[in-house]
CSV table of C-alpha atoms and ligand atoms in Angstrom, one decimal:
chain,number,residue,atom,x,y,z
A,342,MET,CA,99.9,130.9,108.9
A,343,VAL,CA,100.8,131.1,104.7
A,344,LEU,CA,100.3,133.7,102.8
A,345,SER,CA,99.5,133.1,99.2
A,346,PRO,CA,102.9,133.9,96.8
A,347,GLU,CA,100.4,137.2,95.2
A,348,LYS,CA,99.6,138.8,98.5
A,349,THR,CA,101.5,141.9,98.3
A,350,ALA,CA,102.6,144.0,101.3
A,351,LEU,CA,104.0,147.6,101.7
A,352,VAL,CA,105.8,148.0,104.9
A,353,THR,CA,107.3,151.9,105.9
A,354,GLY,CA,109.9,151.9,108.2
A,355,GLY,CA,111.3,148.0,107.8
A,356,THR,CA,115.2,148.7,108.1
A,357,ARG,CA,115.0,148.2,112.1
A,358,GLY,CA,112.4,148.1,114.8
A,359,ILE,CA,108.7,146.9,114.6
A,360,GLY,CA,109.0,147.4,110.8
A,361,ARG,CA,111.9,145.7,110.4
A,362,ALA,CA,110.1,142.6,112.6
A,363,VAL,CA,106.9,143.2,110.2
A,364,VAL,CA,108.9,142.8,107.1
A,365,GLU,CA,110.4,139.2,108.2
A,366,GLU,CA,107.4,137.9,109.4
A,367,LEU,CA,104.9,139.0,106.3
A,368,ALA,CA,108.1,137.5,104.1
A,369,LYS,CA,108.3,134.3,105.8
A,370,PHE,CA,104.2,134.1,105.7
A,371,GLY,CA,105.4,134.2,101.6
A,372,ALA,CA,104.3,137.4,101.1
A,373,LYS,CA,106.0,139.8,98.4
A,374,VAL,CA,107.2,142.9,100.7
A,375,HIS,CA,108.3,145.9,99.4
A,376,THR,CA,109.3,148.3,102.2
A,377,CYS,CA,111.7,151.7,102.8
A,378,SER,CA,113.8,153.7,105.1
A,379,ARG,CA,115.7,156.9,104.4
A,380,ASN,CA,119.1,155.4,104.3
A,381,GLN,CA,120.5,153.7,101.5
A,382,GLU,CA,123.1,152.2,103.0
A,383,GLU,CA,121.2,150.3,105.8
A,384,LEU,CA,118.7,149.4,103.6
A,385,ASN,CA,121.0,147.7,101.2
A,386,VAL,CA,122.6,145.8,104.1
A,387,CYS,CA,118.8,144.7,104.8
A,388,LEU,CA,118.0,143.7,101.5
A,389,ASN,CA,121.3,141.2,101.3
A,390,ASP,CA,120.1,139.6,104.3
A,391,TRP,CA,116.7,138.9,103.2
A,392,LYS,CA,117.9,137.9,100.2
A,393,SER,CA,120.3,135.5,101.5
A,394,ASN,CA,117.6,134.3,104.0
A,395,GLY,CA,115.4,133.5,100.9
A,396,LEU,CA,113.0,136.0,101.8
A,397,VAL,CA,111.1,137.7,98.7
A,398,VAL,CA,111.6,141.8,99.9
A,399,SER,CA,112.5,144.5,97.8
A,400,GLY,CA,113.1,148.5,99.2
A,401,SER,CA,113.4,152.2,97.9
A,402,VAL,CA,114.6,154.8,100.2
A,403,CYS,CA,111.9,157.1,101.0
A,404,ASP,CA,111.3,159.9,103.8
A,405,ALA,CA,108.2,159.0,104.2
A,406,SER,CA,107.6,162.7,106.0
A,407,VAL,CA,107.7,164.3,102.7
A,408,ARG,CA,104.7,164.3,100.1
A,409,ASP,CA,106.7,163.7,96.5
A,410,GLN,CA,108.7,161.0,98.1
A,411,ARG,CA,105.4,159.2,99.2
A,412,GLU,CA,103.9,159.7,96.0
A,413,LYS,CA,107.2,158.2,94.5
A,414,LEU,CA,107.1,155.4,97.0
A,415,ILE,CA,103.9,154.4,96.2
A,416,GLN,CA,104.8,154.4,92.4
A,417,GLU,CA,107.3,152.0,92.9
A,418,ALA,CA,105.3,149.8,94.7
A,419,SER,CA,102.5,149.9,92.0
A,420,SER,CA,105.5,149.0,89.6
A,421,ALA,CA,106.7,146.0,91.7
A,422,PHE,CA,103.1,144.6,92.1
A,423,SER,CA,101.4,145.4,89.0
A,424,GLY,CA,99.1,147.8,90.2
A,425,LYS,CA,97.8,145.9,93.5
A,426,LEU,CA,98.4,146.3,96.7
A,427,ASN,CA,97.1,143.5,99.7
A,428,ILE,CA,98.8,145.1,102.8
A,429,LEU,CA,100.0,148.7,103.7
A,430,ILE,CA,101.3,149.0,106.9
A,431,ASN,CA,102.3,152.2,108.1
A,432,ASN,CA,104.5,152.3,110.4
A,433,VAL,CA,107.1,154.9,110.4
A,434,GLY,CA,107.3,157.4,113.2
A,435,THR,CA,109.4,159.6,115.0
A,436,ASN,CA,109.4,161.5,118.2
A,437,VAL,CA,111.1,164.2,120.6
A,438,ARG,CA,110.2,163.8,123.8
A,439,LYS,CA,110.0,167.1,126.2
A,440,PRO,CA,107.5,169.2,127.9
A,441,THR,CA,105.0,170.8,125.6
A,442,VAL,CA,106.3,174.4,126.7
A,443,GLU,CA,109.0,173.8,124.9
A,444,TYR,CA,108.7,172.6,121.4
A,445,SER,CA,109.4,174.3,118.8
A,446,SER,CA,107.1,174.7,115.4
A,447,GLU,CA,110.0,172.8,113.6
A,448,GLU,CA,109.6,170.0,116.1
A,449,TYR,CA,105.7,170.1,115.9
A,450,ALA,CA,105.7,169.8,112.2
A,451,LYS,CA,108.2,166.9,111.9
A,452,ILE,CA,106.4,164.7,114.4
A,453,MET,CA,103.0,165.9,112.4
A,454,THR,CA,104.1,165.0,109.3
A,455,THR,CA,106.2,162.1,110.1
A,456,ASN,CA,103.1,160.1,112.3
A,457,LEU,CA,99.9,161.5,110.8
A,458,GLU,CA,100.0,162.9,107.7
A,459,SER,CA,102.4,160.5,106.0
A,460,ALA,CA,100.3,157.6,107.4
A,461,PHE,CA,97.2,159.6,106.0
A,462,HIS,CA,98.5,160.4,102.6
A,463,LEU,CA,99.8,156.8,101.7
A,464,SER,CA,96.9,155.5,102.8
A,465,GLN,CA,94.7,158.0,100.3
A,466,ILE,CA,97.3,157.0,97.5
A,467,ALA,CA,97.4,153.7,98.2
A,468,HIS,CA,93.8,153.3,98.1
A,469,PRO,CA,93.6,152.2,94.5
A,470,LEU,CA,96.2,149.7,94.6
A,471,LEU,CA,94.5,147.9,97.6
A,472,LYS,CA,91.4,148.3,96.1
A,473,ALA,CA,92.6,146.8,93.1
A,474,SER,CA,93.8,143.5,94.4
A,475,GLY,CA,90.3,142.8,95.9
A,476,VAL,CA,91.0,142.0,99.4
A,477,GLY,CA,92.7,145.3,101.2
A,478,SER,CA,94.2,146.0,104.8
A,479,ILE,CA,95.6,148.8,106.3
A,480,VAL,CA,97.5,148.8,109.6
A,481,PHE,CA,98.4,151.8,111.4
A,482,ILE,CA,101.1,151.2,114.2
A,483,SER,CA,99.8,154.1,116.6
A,484,SER,CA,100.8,153.5,120.5
A,485,VAL,CA,99.2,153.3,123.9
A,486,ALA,CA,100.4,157.2,124.2
A,487,GLY,CA,97.4,157.8,121.7
A,488,LEU,CA,94.9,156.0,124.5
A,489,VAL,CA,95.9,157.2,127.9
A,490,HIS,CA,99.1,160.1,128.9
A,491,LEU,CA,102.3,158.8,128.8
A,492,GLN,CA,105.8,161.0,129.5
A,493,SER,CA,105.9,160.5,125.8
A,494,GLY,CA,105.2,164.0,124.8
A,495,SER,CA,101.6,165.5,124.2
A,496,ILE,CA,102.6,166.1,120.1
A,497,TYR,CA,103.3,162.4,119.9
A,498,GLY,CA,100.2,161.3,121.8
A,499,ALA,CA,98.0,163.7,119.8
A,500,THR,CA,99.6,162.0,116.2
A,501,LYS,CA,98.7,158.3,117.9
A,502,GLY,CA,95.4,159.5,119.2
A,503,ALA,CA,94.7,160.8,115.4
A,504,LEU,CA,95.8,157.6,113.9
A,505,ASN,CA,93.0,155.4,116.6
A,506,GLN,CA,90.7,157.7,114.8
A,507,LEU,CA,91.7,157.6,111.5
A,508,THR,CA,91.5,154.3,111.3
A,509,ARG,CA,88.1,154.0,112.7
A,510,ASN,CA,87.0,156.3,110.0
A,511,LEU,CA,88.5,154.4,107.3
A,512,ALA,CA,87.3,151.1,108.4
A,513,CYS,CA,83.7,152.4,108.0
A,514,GLU,CA,84.5,154.2,104.8
A,515,TRP,CA,86.6,151.6,102.9
A,516,ALA,CA,84.6,148.4,103.9
A,517,ARG,CA,82.7,148.8,101.1
A,518,ASP,CA,86.1,148.6,98.9
A,519,ASN,CA,87.3,145.6,100.6
A,520,ILE,CA,89.6,147.5,102.4
A,521,ARG,CA,90.1,146.5,106.0
A,522,THR,CA,91.2,149.0,108.7
A,523,ASN,CA,93.1,148.2,111.7
A,524,CYS,CA,95.3,149.8,114.4
A,525,VAL,CA,97.9,148.2,116.2
A,526,ALA,CA,98.9,150.5,119.9
A,527,PRO,CA,102.0,148.8,121.5
A,528,TRP,CA,103.3,149.5,124.5
A,529,TYR,CA,106.8,150.1,124.8
A,530,ILE,CA,109.1,147.9,123.1
A,531,LYS,CA,113.2,148.0,123.0
A,532,THR,CA,114.0,149.6,119.7
A,533,SER,CA,116.2,152.5,118.4
A,534,LEU,CA,113.0,154.8,119.1
A,535,LEU,CA,113.0,154.4,122.4
A,536,LEU,CA,116.0,156.2,123.4
A,537,GLU,CA,118.0,154.2,126.4
A,538,LYS,CA,117.8,157.2,129.0
A,539,LYS,CA,117.8,155.2,132.3
A,540,ASP,CA,115.2,157.7,134.2
A,541,PHE,CA,113.0,157.0,131.5
A,542,VAL,CA,113.1,153.6,131.1
A,543,GLU,CA,112.9,153.1,134.3
A,544,ALA,CA,109.6,154.9,134.7
A,545,VAL,CA,108.2,152.9,132.0
A,546,VAL,CA,109.0,149.8,133.4
A,547,SER,CA,107.4,150.5,136.7
A,548,ARG,CA,104.3,151.3,134.8
A,549,THR,CA,104.6,147.6,133.4
A,550,PRO,CA,103.4,144.9,135.4
A,551,LEU,CA,105.6,142.2,134.4
A,552,GLY,CA,108.9,144.9,135.5
A,553,ALA,CA,110.6,144.4,132.0
A,554,LEU,CA,110.2,145.9,128.6
A,555,GLU,CA,109.0,143.8,125.1
A,556,ASN,CA,112.3,143.1,123.1
A,557,GLN,CA,111.6,143.5,120.0
A,558,ARG,CA,112.6,140.1,118.3
A,559,LYS,CA,109.9,139.1,120.5
A,560,SER,CA,106.9,140.7,119.3
A,561,HIS,CA,106.3,138.7,116.2
A,562,ARG,CA,103.2,137.2,118.1
A,563,TRP,CA,101.3,139.9,118.2
A,564,LEU,CA,101.5,140.9,114.5
A,565,PRO,CA,98.3,142.6,113.6
A,566,PHE,CA,97.3,141.0,109.6
A,567,SER,CA,94.1,140.7,108.3
A,568,ALA,CA,94.5,137.3,108.9
A,569,PHE,CA,95.5,136.9,112.2
A,570,PRO,CA,92.0,137.2,114.7
A,571,LEU,CA,93.3,139.2,117.2
A,572,HIS,CA,91.3,142.1,118.2
A,573,LEU,CA,91.4,143.2,121.8
A,574,THR,CA,89.3,146.2,123.4
A,575,LEU,CA,91.1,148.1,126.1
A,576,PRO,CA,91.2,146.7,129.2
A,577,ASP,CA,89.6,148.0,132.4
A,578,ARG,CA,92.2,149.0,134.0
A,579,SER,CA,94.3,152.6,133.1
A,580,TYR,CA,97.3,150.6,131.9
A,581,PRO,CA,98.4,147.9,129.9
A,582,SER,CA,99.3,144.7,131.0
A,583,MET,CA,102.2,142.5,129.3
A,584,GLU,CA,100.6,139.6,130.5
A,585,ASP,CA,97.0,140.7,128.8
A,586,SER,CA,98.7,141.4,125.8
A,587,PRO,CA,101.8,143.9,125.1
A,588,SER,CA,99.8,145.9,122.8
A,589,MET,CA,96.0,146.6,121.5
A,590,VAL,CA,94.3,146.1,118.2
A,591,LEU,CA,91.5,148.9,117.8
A,592,ALA,CA,88.8,147.9,115.0
B,361,LIG,P1,112.6,152.5,115.0
B,361,LIG,O1,113.1,153.8,115.3
B,361,LIG,O2,113.4,151.5,115.4
B,361,LIG,O3,112.6,152.4,113.5
B,361,LIG,C1,112.3,153.2,112.6
B,361,LIG,C2,111.9,152.6,111.0
B,361,LIG,O4,111.4,153.5,110.2
B,361,LIG,C3,113.5,152.3,110.9
B,361,LIG,O5,113.6,151.2,109.7
B,361,LIG,C4,113.4,153.7,110.1
B,361,LIG,O6,115.0,154.0,109.2
B,361,LIG,C5,112.7,154.3,109.5
B,361,LIG,N1,111.8,155.4,109.5
B,361,LIG,C6,112.1,156.4,110.5
B,361,LIG,N2,111.8,157.3,110.2
B,361,LIG,C7,111.5,157.3,108.6
B,361,LIG,C8,110.9,158.1,107.9
B,361,LIG,N3,110.2,159.4,107.8
B,361,LIG,N4,111.0,157.9,106.6
B,361,LIG,C9,111.0,156.5,105.9
B,361,LIG,N5,111.8,156.0,106.9
B,361,LIG,C10,111.5,155.9,108.4
B,361,LIG,O7,111.1,152.4,115.4
B,361,LIG,P2,110.3,151.7,115.6
B,361,LIG,O8,110.3,150.6,115.3
B,361,LIG,O9,110.2,151.9,117.8
B,361,LIG,O10,108.6,152.1,115.8
B,361,LIG,C11,108.2,152.1,114.7
B,361,LIG,C12,106.7,152.2,115.2
B,361,LIG,O11,106.5,151.8,116.1
B,361,LIG,C13,106.5,154.2,115.3
B,361,LIG,O12,105.0,154.4,114.6
B,361,LIG,C14,106.5,154.3,116.9
B,361,LIG,O13,105.8,155.4,117.0
B,361,LIG,C15,105.7,153.0,117.1
B,361,LIG,N6,105.3,152.5,118.5
B,361,LIG,C16,106.6,152.2,119.2
B,361,LIG,C17,107.3,152.2,120.2
B,361,LIG,C18,108.4,151.3,120.8
B,361,LIG,O14,108.2,151.4,122.3
B,361,LIG,N7,109.6,151.0,120.3
B,361,LIG,C19,105.9,151.9,121.4
B,361,LIG,C20,104.9,152.3,120.9
B,361,LIG,C21,104.8,152.5,119.4
B,361,LIG,P3,115.6,155.4,109.0
B,361,LIG,O15,116.0,156.1,110.2
B,361,LIG,O16,116.9,154.9,108.5
B,361,LIG,O17,114.6,156.1,107.5
């Protein structure tokens, strides 16, 4: 697939894991991409790497869990893309995995602001740019943990379930602005977010029919772009099969 060079994309959290894979795939398709992370040094390494590989990617430091920084990020994207944005990938996410009764109010706030509030607010303030582009697309990165119970923690699951419903609402509300809204709910992928705790990983693998987790570098095949005609519904079984698809797209 080739995107026209005028296509612009903002990918949050693009220096590692799924976000980085999305940045690189979009840039290889020909889009101009802007991304962010909290670590300037790591961001610079990525930007140099992308530049040396001929990919058009810009970036800025932003903590997506902080309202002012989200507003600054959208201003930077607007400047970089002349007030128009085709694609917003709300990828940033975090987790603290523990029993529900042990969560502190700080942990609750951190997971909620990073996973849900940031995606809601970024979509809200990117709306004028997406609308101005004439053809807009928002993709939320949810999780299977937002659909069924996993050992990922109740707050994380709640934020991802909320993203699934936010997807449905925006898909209907903003269709009139020619903005499509979709959501990808990945099964576990080996990234820095999935802490390599042996017992947890073993439990996850035991619920993965193929008996192994997806490596982030192999994840490109389920990329969630608007032009990508992949709209799967939940399988009847309780848990996803990597054989069917490592992830699901809700629309
Ligand atoms: P990683 O931890 O591997 O990468 C996260 C990226 O986001 C990094 O670039 C990180 O950079 C950046 N980031 C994290 N927090 C912030 C923040 N507050 N502001 C700005 N940037 C931030 O995560 P994954 O690739 O594993 O996860 C990406 C998304 O996919 C998340 O929403 C996650 O919930 C979801 N997901 C992941 C699954 C998995 O198995 N890995 C399964 C299902 C869903 P830095 O830390 O420097 O800011």
